[in-house]
Amino acid sequence: MLANFTEDKDLGQIRVIASDMDCTLLADDGSMPPHMDALIRKLDAAGITFCAASGRPNYTLAEMFPEIQNQMALMSDNGAAIYCRGKLIYESLIPVEQYQDMIRYTLADGRGCPTVCGIEACYIRSCDERYDNYFRTFYKKIVYMDDLTELDRDVNKYTVFFPDNNSEEVYRETYRDAWSDRYTVTNAGKMWIDMMNPGVDKGSALARLCEYLGVDIADSCALGDTYNDIQMLEAAGHGCVVANAEEHVHAHADWLAPSNNDRGVVTVIDTILQAQKAA
């Protein structure tokens, strides 16, 4: 059983806090904690960088933090792009012919909807527009196309949407063995399989951000709840899962925080700020 995060004696040393978004920072209804902007400003003033670490694209994350991007970091597309205080510090693009191979594989498998995560927009088949309301939760800019195999744009993540909530089964049955020797392949909850270039994940992105900031990764805290957070939880000096995290993720963390609906990330941040004052 994981210990309560308040038992961590080194919270006052933390200089980077990376938090997943869905089911971690955001409540089940998708809402942001109240006064989150003010809290991020407090962290920045205290010399602590807050990083929103998500599978969402940068343009969506930017809309979620419109006033404070120059006081925080954005880790988008599971680490395929990193912005720190408004500056792009890392990006990993998938070659056109390679993501077109991924599209054709998904179409041949027939169980998922290909969504191609471009730098400027997400590209989705016209026949999948019936899921538009759900897609808009994650992709604020969508271009619907009759034939995705004609796409030729800058892309840093390829994602497959599974409306039947069976992404975990499909991942184990096909995608893992077919692609994991060439790409980073992971589940992002029960409805998504994400594919990025090799070496791209939230853990490597956290390491890149810490290096850019001149911070020892031992002085970072990561918070998450599911598969695509595992590498980040393991890489951080202080890995913390929220109470609603999937049980299997607990093995990859050090500490336990309150749930997303109980605003566990805010509780951890407040405790870190208090610990820094006491240090």
PDB file of C-alpha atoms in Angstrom, residues 13-251:
ATOM      1  CA  GLN A  13      13.016  20.504  -2.287  1.00  0.00           C
ATOM      2  CA  ILE A  14      10.634  20.112  -5.247  1.00  0.00           C
ATOM      3  CA  ARG A  15      11.195  22.532  -8.145  1.00  0.00           C
ATOM      4  CA  VAL A  16       9.073  20.982 -10.915  1.00  0.00           C
ATOM      5  CA  ILE A  17       5.514  19.634 -10.598  1.00  0.00           C
ATOM      6  CA  ALA A  18       4.190  17.717 -13.626  1.00  0.00           C
ATOM      7  CA  SER A  19       0.532  16.766 -13.529  1.00  0.00           C
ATOM      8  CA  ASP A  20      -1.550  14.714 -15.928  1.00  0.00           C
ATOM      9  CA  MET A  21      -4.813  16.391 -16.906  1.00  0.00           C
ATOM     10  CA  ASP A  22      -7.750  13.988 -17.391  1.00  0.00           C
ATOM     11  CA  CYS A  23      -8.725  12.153 -14.196  1.00  0.00           C
ATOM     12  CA  THR A  24      -5.783  13.758 -12.354  1.00  0.00           C
ATOM     13  CA  LEU A  25      -5.883  17.555 -12.374  1.00  0.00           C
ATOM     14  CA  LEU A  26      -9.357  17.686 -13.918  1.00  0.00           C
ATOM     15  CA  ALA A  27     -12.401  16.339 -12.084  1.00  0.00           C
ATOM     16  CA  ASP A  28     -14.573  13.676 -13.677  1.00  0.00           C
ATOM     17  CA  ASP A  29     -16.778  16.426 -15.119  1.00  0.00           C
ATOM     18  CA  GLY A  30     -13.734  17.915 -16.862  1.00  0.00           C
ATOM     19  CA  SER A  31     -13.564  20.986 -14.640  1.00  0.00           C
ATOM     20  CA  MET A  32     -10.345  22.705 -13.639  1.00  0.00           C
ATOM     21  CA  PRO A  33      -9.732  23.299  -9.920  1.00  0.00           C
ATOM     22  CA  PRO A  34     -10.910  26.755  -8.841  1.00  0.00           C
ATOM     23  CA  HIS A  35      -8.218  29.467  -8.841  1.00  0.00           C
ATOM     24  CA  MET A  36      -5.703  27.227 -10.644  1.00  0.00           C
ATOM     25  CA  ASP A  37      -4.160  30.221 -12.419  1.00  0.00           C
ATOM     26  CA  ALA A  38      -3.448  31.926  -9.110  1.00  0.00           C
ATOM     27  CA  LEU A  39      -1.927  28.741  -7.718  1.00  0.00           C
ATOM     28  CA  ILE A  40       0.408  28.368 -10.713  1.00  0.00           C
ATOM     29  CA  ARG A  41       1.472  31.987 -10.256  1.00  0.00           C
ATOM     30  CA  LYS A  42       2.302  31.218  -6.615  1.00  0.00           C
ATOM     31  CA  LEU A  43       4.423  28.280  -7.721  1.00  0.00           C
ATOM     32  CA  ASP A  44       6.223  30.407 -10.286  1.00  0.00           C
ATOM     33  CA  ALA A  45       6.937  33.099  -7.692  1.00  0.00           C
ATOM     34  CA  ALA A  46       8.331  30.398  -5.403  1.00  0.00           C
ATOM     35  CA  GLY A  47      10.702  29.142  -8.108  1.00  0.00           C
ATOM     36  CA  ILE A  48       8.646  26.024  -8.874  1.00  0.00           C
ATOM     37  CA  THR A  49       7.567  25.242 -12.447  1.00  0.00           C
ATOM     38  CA  PHE A  50       4.135  23.688 -12.927  1.00  0.00           C
ATOM     39  CA  CYS A  51       3.817  21.514 -16.035  1.00  0.00           C
ATOM     40  CA  ALA A  52       0.522  20.349 -17.539  1.00  0.00           C
ATOM     41  CA  ALA A  53       1.471  16.893 -18.872  1.00  0.00           C
ATOM     42  CA  SER A  54      -1.110  15.498 -21.264  1.00  0.00           C
ATOM     43  CA  GLY A  55      -1.901  13.433 -24.308  1.00  0.00           C
ATOM     44  CA  ARG A  56      -3.801  16.472 -25.556  1.00  0.00           C
ATOM     45  CA  PRO A  57      -2.219  18.657 -28.260  1.00  0.00           C
ATOM     46  CA  ASN A  58      -0.521  21.909 -27.390  1.00  0.00           C
ATOM     47  CA  TYR A  59      -3.212  24.110 -28.944  1.00  0.00           C
ATOM     48  CA  THR A  60      -5.811  22.526 -26.638  1.00  0.00           C
ATOM     49  CA  LEU A  61      -3.626  22.861 -23.539  1.00  0.00           C
ATOM     50  CA  ALA A  62      -2.891  26.473 -24.429  1.00  0.00           C
ATOM     51  CA  GLU A  63      -6.616  27.252 -24.471  1.00  0.00           C
ATOM     52  CA  MET A  64      -6.950  25.712 -21.000  1.00  0.00           C
ATOM     53  CA  PHE A  65      -4.296  28.049 -19.567  1.00  0.00           C
ATOM     54  CA  PRO A  66      -4.759  31.185 -21.683  1.00  0.00           C
ATOM     55  CA  GLU A  67      -3.419  33.734 -19.201  1.00  0.00           C
ATOM     56  CA  ILE A  68      -0.423  31.986 -17.649  1.00  0.00           C
ATOM     57  CA  GLN A  69       1.505  30.148 -20.350  1.00  0.00           C
ATOM     58  CA  ASN A  70       4.534  32.351 -19.671  1.00  0.00           C
ATOM     59  CA  GLN A  71       4.586  31.161 -16.062  1.00  0.00           C
ATOM     60  CA  MET A  72       4.375  27.394 -16.599  1.00  0.00           C
ATOM     61  CA  ALA A  73       5.251  24.514 -18.932  1.00  0.00           C
ATOM     62  CA  LEU A  74       3.046  22.546 -21.337  1.00  0.00           C
ATOM     63  CA  MET A  75       3.905  18.927 -22.161  1.00  0.00           C
ATOM     64  CA  SER A  76       1.600  17.885 -24.986  1.00  0.00           C
ATOM     65  CA  ASP A  77       0.982  14.715 -26.995  1.00  0.00           C
ATOM     66  CA  ASN A  78       2.492  12.514 -24.257  1.00  0.00           C
ATOM     67  CA  GLY A  79       5.768  14.396 -24.418  1.00  0.00           C
ATOM     68  CA  ALA A  80       6.118  14.798 -28.189  1.00  0.00           C
ATOM     69  CA  ALA A  81       6.177  18.572 -27.695  1.00  0.00           C
ATOM     70  CA  ILE A  82       7.294  20.637 -24.709  1.00  0.00           C
ATOM     71  CA  TYR A  83       6.811  24.357 -24.205  1.00  0.00           C
ATOM     72  CA  CYS A  84       8.297  26.196 -21.239  1.00  0.00           C
ATOM     73  CA  ARG A  85       7.125  29.725 -20.496  1.00  0.00           C
ATOM     74  CA  GLY A  86       5.890  30.118 -24.051  1.00  0.00           C
ATOM     75  CA  LYS A  87       9.031  28.764 -25.751  1.00  0.00           C
ATOM     76  CA  LEU A  88       9.140  25.490 -27.706  1.00  0.00           C
ATOM     77  CA  ILE A  89      12.026  23.479 -26.237  1.00  0.00           C
ATOM     78  CA  TYR A  90      11.359  20.058 -27.812  1.00  0.00           C
ATOM     79  CA  GLU A  91       9.366  18.522 -30.653  1.00  0.00           C
ATOM     80  CA  SER A  92       9.373  15.053 -32.245  1.00  0.00           C
ATOM     81  CA  LEU A  93       7.627  14.699 -35.614  1.00  0.00           C
ATOM     82  CA  ILE A  94       6.575  11.368 -37.123  1.00  0.00           C
ATOM     83  CA  PRO A  95       7.571  11.010 -40.819  1.00  0.00           C
ATOM     84  CA  VAL A  96       4.636  11.178 -43.222  1.00  0.00           C
ATOM     85  CA  GLU A  97       5.103   7.708 -44.685  1.00  0.00           C
ATOM     86  CA  GLN A  98       5.222   6.209 -41.196  1.00  0.00           C
ATOM     87  CA  TYR A  99       1.996   7.696 -39.877  1.00  0.00           C
ATOM     88  CA  GLN A 100       0.316   6.774 -43.157  1.00  0.00           C
ATOM     89  CA  ASP A 101       1.343   3.159 -42.452  1.00  0.00           C
ATOM     90  CA  MET A 102      -0.310   3.495 -39.041  1.00  0.00           C
ATOM     91  CA  ILE A 103      -3.505   4.784 -40.615  1.00  0.00           C
ATOM     92  CA  ARG A 104      -3.654   1.871 -43.062  1.00  0.00           C
ATOM     93  CA  TYR A 105      -3.058  -0.594 -40.210  1.00  0.00           C
ATOM     94  CA  THR A 106      -5.964   0.836 -38.201  1.00  0.00           C
ATOM     95  CA  LEU A 107      -8.260   0.779 -41.209  1.00  0.00           C
ATOM     96  CA  ALA A 108      -7.362  -2.857 -41.918  1.00  0.00           C
ATOM     97  CA  ASP A 109      -7.950  -3.834 -38.279  1.00  0.00           C
ATOM     98  CA  GLY A 110     -11.350  -2.144 -38.390  1.00  0.00           C
ATOM     99  CA  ARG A 111     -11.959  -1.714 -34.642  1.00  0.00           C
ATOM    100  CA  GLY A 112     -10.837   1.874 -34.064  1.00  0.00           C
ATOM    101  CA  CYS A 113     -11.082   5.349 -35.507  1.00  0.00           C
ATOM    102  CA  PRO A 114      -7.751   6.826 -36.668  1.00  0.00           C
ATOM    103  CA  THR A 115      -7.051  10.334 -35.389  1.00  0.00           C
ATOM    104  CA  VAL A 116      -3.868  11.994 -36.623  1.00  0.00           C
ATOM    105  CA  CYS A 117      -2.522  14.595 -34.205  1.00  0.00           C
ATOM    106  CA  GLY A 118      -0.972  17.362 -36.260  1.00  0.00           C
ATOM    107  CA  ILE A 119       0.769  20.446 -34.947  1.00  0.00           C
ATOM    108  CA  GLU A 120      -1.962  22.712 -36.320  1.00  0.00           C
ATOM    109  CA  ALA A 121      -5.040  20.443 -36.051  1.00  0.00           C
ATOM    110  CA  CYS A 122      -6.270  16.892 -35.566  1.00  0.00           C
ATOM    111  CA  TYR A 123      -7.200  15.065 -38.768  1.00  0.00           C
ATOM    112  CA  ILE A 124     -10.103  12.600 -38.607  1.00  0.00           C
ATOM    113  CA  ARG A 125     -12.169  10.678 -41.152  1.00  0.00           C
ATOM    114  CA  SER A 126     -15.385  12.357 -42.237  1.00  0.00           C
ATOM    115  CA  CYS A 127     -17.330   9.189 -41.393  1.00  0.00           C
ATOM    116  CA  ASP A 128     -16.275   9.524 -37.716  1.00  0.00           C
ATOM    117  CA  GLU A 129     -17.692  13.024 -37.358  1.00  0.00           C
ATOM    118  CA  ARG A 130     -20.561  11.483 -35.365  1.00  0.00           C
ATOM    119  CA  TYR A 131     -18.160  11.512 -32.385  1.00  0.00           C
ATOM    120  CA  ASP A 132     -17.408  15.203 -32.816  1.00  0.00           C
ATOM    121  CA  ASN A 133     -18.737  16.297 -29.407  1.00  0.00           C
ATOM    122  CA  TYR A 134     -16.409  13.869 -27.676  1.00  0.00           C
ATOM    123  CA  PHE A 135     -13.433  14.647 -29.909  1.00  0.00           C
ATOM    124  CA  ARG A 136     -13.797  18.371 -29.158  1.00  0.00           C
ATOM    125  CA  THR A 137     -13.014  17.650 -25.511  1.00  0.00           C
ATOM    126  CA  PHE A 138      -9.446  16.928 -26.563  1.00  0.00           C
ATOM    127  CA  TYR A 139      -8.994  18.521 -29.991  1.00  0.00           C
ATOM    128  CA  LYS A 140     -10.109  22.122 -30.294  1.00  0.00           C
ATOM    129  CA  LYS A 141      -9.093  22.186 -33.961  1.00  0.00           C
ATOM    130  CA  ILE A 142     -10.347  19.332 -36.158  1.00  0.00           C
ATOM    131  CA  VAL A 143     -10.176  18.829 -39.919  1.00  0.00           C
ATOM    132  CA  TYR A 144     -12.430  16.068 -41.273  1.00  0.00           C
ATOM    133  CA  MET A 145     -11.192  14.294 -44.410  1.00  0.00           C
ATOM    134  CA  ASP A 146     -12.662  11.643 -46.673  1.00  0.00           C
ATOM    135  CA  ASP A 147      -9.262   9.928 -47.070  1.00  0.00           C
ATOM    136  CA  LEU A 148      -6.670  10.267 -44.311  1.00  0.00           C
ATOM    137  CA  THR A 149      -4.062   8.415 -46.364  1.00  0.00           C
ATOM    138  CA  GLU A 150      -3.758  11.585 -48.459  1.00  0.00           C
ATOM    139  CA  LEU A 151      -2.671  13.601 -45.428  1.00  0.00           C
ATOM    140  CA  ASP A 152       0.723  15.313 -45.597  1.00  0.00           C
ATOM    141  CA  ARG A 153       1.151  17.531 -42.516  1.00  0.00           C
ATOM    142  CA  ASP A 154       3.487  17.874 -39.538  1.00  0.00           C
ATOM    143  CA  VAL A 155       2.352  15.253 -37.011  1.00  0.00           C
ATOM    144  CA  ASN A 156       3.803  14.325 -33.615  1.00  0.00           C
ATOM    145  CA  LYS A 157       1.324  11.711 -32.391  1.00  0.00           C
ATOM    146  CA  TYR A 158      -0.962   9.118 -33.910  1.00  0.00           C
ATOM    147  CA  THR A 159      -3.985   8.036 -31.877  1.00  0.00           C
ATOM    148  CA  VAL A 160      -6.719   5.453 -32.330  1.00  0.00           C
ATOM    149  CA  PHE A 161     -10.113   6.060 -30.704  1.00  0.00           C
ATOM    150  CA  PHE A 162     -12.144   3.041 -29.576  1.00  0.00           C
ATOM    151  CA  PRO A 163     -15.802   3.965 -28.947  1.00  0.00           C
ATOM    152  CA  ASP A 164     -16.441   0.481 -27.497  1.00  0.00           C
ATOM    153  CA  ASN A 165     -13.998   1.091 -24.596  1.00  0.00           C
ATOM    154  CA  ASN A 166     -11.851  -1.860 -25.676  1.00  0.00           C
ATOM    155  CA  SER A 167      -8.504  -0.196 -26.328  1.00  0.00           C
ATOM    156  CA  GLU A 168      -6.725  -2.209 -23.630  1.00  0.00           C
ATOM    157  CA  GLU A 169      -7.760  -5.519 -25.207  1.00  0.00           C
ATOM    158  CA  VAL A 170      -6.915  -4.373 -28.729  1.00  0.00           C
ATOM    159  CA  TYR A 171      -3.549  -3.067 -27.538  1.00  0.00           C
ATOM    160  CA  ARG A 172      -2.639  -6.448 -26.045  1.00  0.00           C
ATOM    161  CA  GLU A 173      -3.994  -8.414 -29.019  1.00  0.00           C
ATOM    162  CA  THR A 174      -2.469  -6.458 -31.889  1.00  0.00           C
ATOM    163  CA  TYR A 175      -0.924  -2.993 -31.521  1.00  0.00           C
ATOM    164  CA  ARG A 176       1.668  -3.826 -28.865  1.00  0.00           C
ATOM    165  CA  ASP A 177       3.368  -6.608 -30.789  1.00  0.00           C
ATOM    166  CA  ALA A 178       2.913  -4.967 -34.188  1.00  0.00           C
ATOM    167  CA  TRP A 179       4.407  -1.585 -33.326  1.00  0.00           C
ATOM    168  CA  SER A 180       6.282  -1.495 -30.001  1.00  0.00           C
ATOM    169  CA  ASP A 181       9.635  -2.415 -31.534  1.00  0.00           C
ATOM    170  CA  ARG A 182       9.541   0.782 -33.626  1.00  0.00           C
ATOM    171  CA  TYR A 183       7.461   3.304 -31.671  1.00  0.00           C
ATOM    172  CA  THR A 184       6.312   4.218 -28.207  1.00  0.00           C
ATOM    173  CA  VAL A 185       2.830   2.664 -27.956  1.00  0.00           C
ATOM    174  CA  THR A 186       0.583   3.108 -24.918  1.00  0.00           C
ATOM    175  CA  ASN A 187      -2.999   3.152 -23.720  1.00  0.00           C
ATOM    176  CA  ALA A 188      -4.429   6.479 -22.624  1.00  0.00           C
ATOM    177  CA  GLY A 189      -7.427   5.186 -20.728  1.00  0.00           C
ATOM    178  CA  LYS A 190      -9.869   2.612 -22.098  1.00  0.00           C
ATOM    179  CA  MET A 191     -10.732   4.446 -25.316  1.00  0.00           C
ATOM    180  CA  TRP A 192      -7.369   5.383 -26.816  1.00  0.00           C
ATOM    181  CA  ILE A 193      -4.123   3.893 -28.100  1.00  0.00           C
ATOM    182  CA  ASP A 194      -1.365   6.467 -28.586  1.00  0.00           C
ATOM    183  CA  MET A 195       1.705   6.077 -30.796  1.00  0.00           C
ATOM    184  CA  MET A 196       4.741   8.369 -30.772  1.00  0.00           C
ATOM    185  CA  ASN A 197       8.310   8.213 -31.992  1.00  0.00           C
ATOM    186  CA  PRO A 198      10.625   5.874 -30.045  1.00  0.00           C
ATOM    187  CA  GLY A 199      11.856   7.415 -26.817  1.00  0.00           C
ATOM    188  CA  VAL A 200       8.891   9.798 -26.602  1.00  0.00           C
ATOM    189  CA  ASP A 201       6.844   9.507 -23.420  1.00  0.00           C
ATOM    190  CA  LYS A 202       5.979  11.669 -20.441  1.00  0.00           C
ATOM    191  CA  GLY A 203       8.965  10.374 -18.472  1.00  0.00           C
ATOM    192  CA  SER A 204      11.563  11.342 -21.076  1.00  0.00           C
ATOM    193  CA  ALA A 205       9.768  14.668 -21.529  1.00  0.00           C
ATOM    194  CA  LEU A 206       9.973  15.362 -17.795  1.00  0.00           C
ATOM    195  CA  ALA A 207      13.716  14.647 -17.942  1.00  0.00           C
ATOM    196  CA  ARG A 208      14.074  17.058 -20.888  1.00  0.00           C
ATOM    197  CA  LEU A 209      12.137  19.770 -19.068  1.00  0.00           C
ATOM    198  CA  CYS A 210      14.206  19.382 -15.905  1.00  0.00           C
ATOM    199  CA  GLU A 211      17.427  19.531 -17.916  1.00  0.00           C
ATOM    200  CA  TYR A 212      16.253  22.694 -19.655  1.00  0.00           C
ATOM    201  CA  LEU A 213      15.419  24.280 -16.284  1.00  0.00           C
ATOM    202  CA  GLY A 214      18.661  23.137 -14.672  1.00  0.00           C
ATOM    203  CA  VAL A 215      16.733  21.115 -12.094  1.00  0.00           C
ATOM    204  CA  ASP A 216      17.743  17.672 -10.842  1.00  0.00           C
ATOM    205  CA  ILE A 217      14.933  15.286 -11.767  1.00  0.00           C
ATOM    206  CA  ALA A 218      15.123  14.042  -8.173  1.00  0.00           C
ATOM    207  CA  ASP A 219      13.560  17.393  -7.269  1.00  0.00           C
ATOM    208  CA  SER A 220      10.506  16.849  -9.470  1.00  0.00           C
ATOM    209  CA  CYS A 221       7.033  15.623  -8.558  1.00  0.00           C
ATOM    210  CA  ALA A 222       4.752  13.810 -11.019  1.00  0.00           C
ATOM    211  CA  LEU A 223       1.048  13.110 -10.560  1.00  0.00           C
ATOM    212  CA  GLY A 224      -0.988  10.721 -12.700  1.00  0.00           C
ATOM    213  CA  ASP A 225      -3.595   7.991 -12.904  1.00  0.00           C
ATOM    214  CA  THR A 226      -3.168   5.671 -15.905  1.00  0.00           C
ATOM    215  CA  TYR A 227      -0.923   3.893 -18.432  1.00  0.00           C
ATOM    216  CA  ASN A 228       0.563   6.885 -20.224  1.00  0.00           C
ATOM    217  CA  ASP A 229       1.632   8.401 -16.882  1.00  0.00           C
ATOM    218  CA  ILE A 230       3.751   5.422 -15.796  1.00  0.00           C
ATOM    219  CA  GLN A 231       7.088   6.548 -17.231  1.00  0.00           C
ATOM    220  CA  MET A 232       6.619  10.007 -15.726  1.00  0.00           C
ATOM    221  CA  LEU A 233       5.773   8.576 -12.309  1.00  0.00           C
ATOM    222  CA  GLU A 234       8.873   6.396 -12.437  1.00  0.00           C
ATOM    223  CA  ALA A 235      11.180   9.154 -13.664  1.00  0.00           C
ATOM    224  CA  ALA A 236      10.203  11.782 -11.104  1.00  0.00           C
ATOM    225  CA  GLY A 237      11.928  11.956  -7.757  1.00  0.00           C
ATOM    226  CA  HIS A 238       8.464  12.046  -6.193  1.00  0.00           C
ATOM    227  CA  GLY A 239       5.927   9.883  -8.072  1.00  0.00           C
ATOM    228  CA  CYS A 240       2.377  10.314  -6.810  1.00  0.00           C
ATOM    229  CA  VAL A 241      -0.884   8.717  -7.963  1.00  0.00           C
ATOM    230  CA  VAL A 242      -4.289  10.159  -7.216  1.00  0.00           C
ATOM    231  CA  ALA A 243      -6.666   7.952  -5.239  1.00  0.00           C
ATOM    232  CA  ASN A 244      -8.832   7.265  -8.299  1.00  0.00           C
ATOM    233  CA  ALA A 245      -5.847   5.936 -10.292  1.00  0.00           C
ATOM    234  CA  GLU A 246      -6.100   2.509 -11.868  1.00  0.00           C
ATOM    235  CA  GLU A 247      -4.816  -0.049  -9.361  1.00  0.00           C
ATOM    236  CA  HIS A 248      -2.013  -1.349 -11.575  1.00  0.00           C
ATOM    237  CA  VAL A 249      -0.472   2.148 -11.735  1.00  0.00           C
ATOM    238  CA  HIS A 250       0.170   2.156  -7.979  1.00  0.00           C
ATOM    239  CA  ALA A 251       3.175  -0.135  -8.464  1.00  0.00           C
TER     240      ALA A 251
END
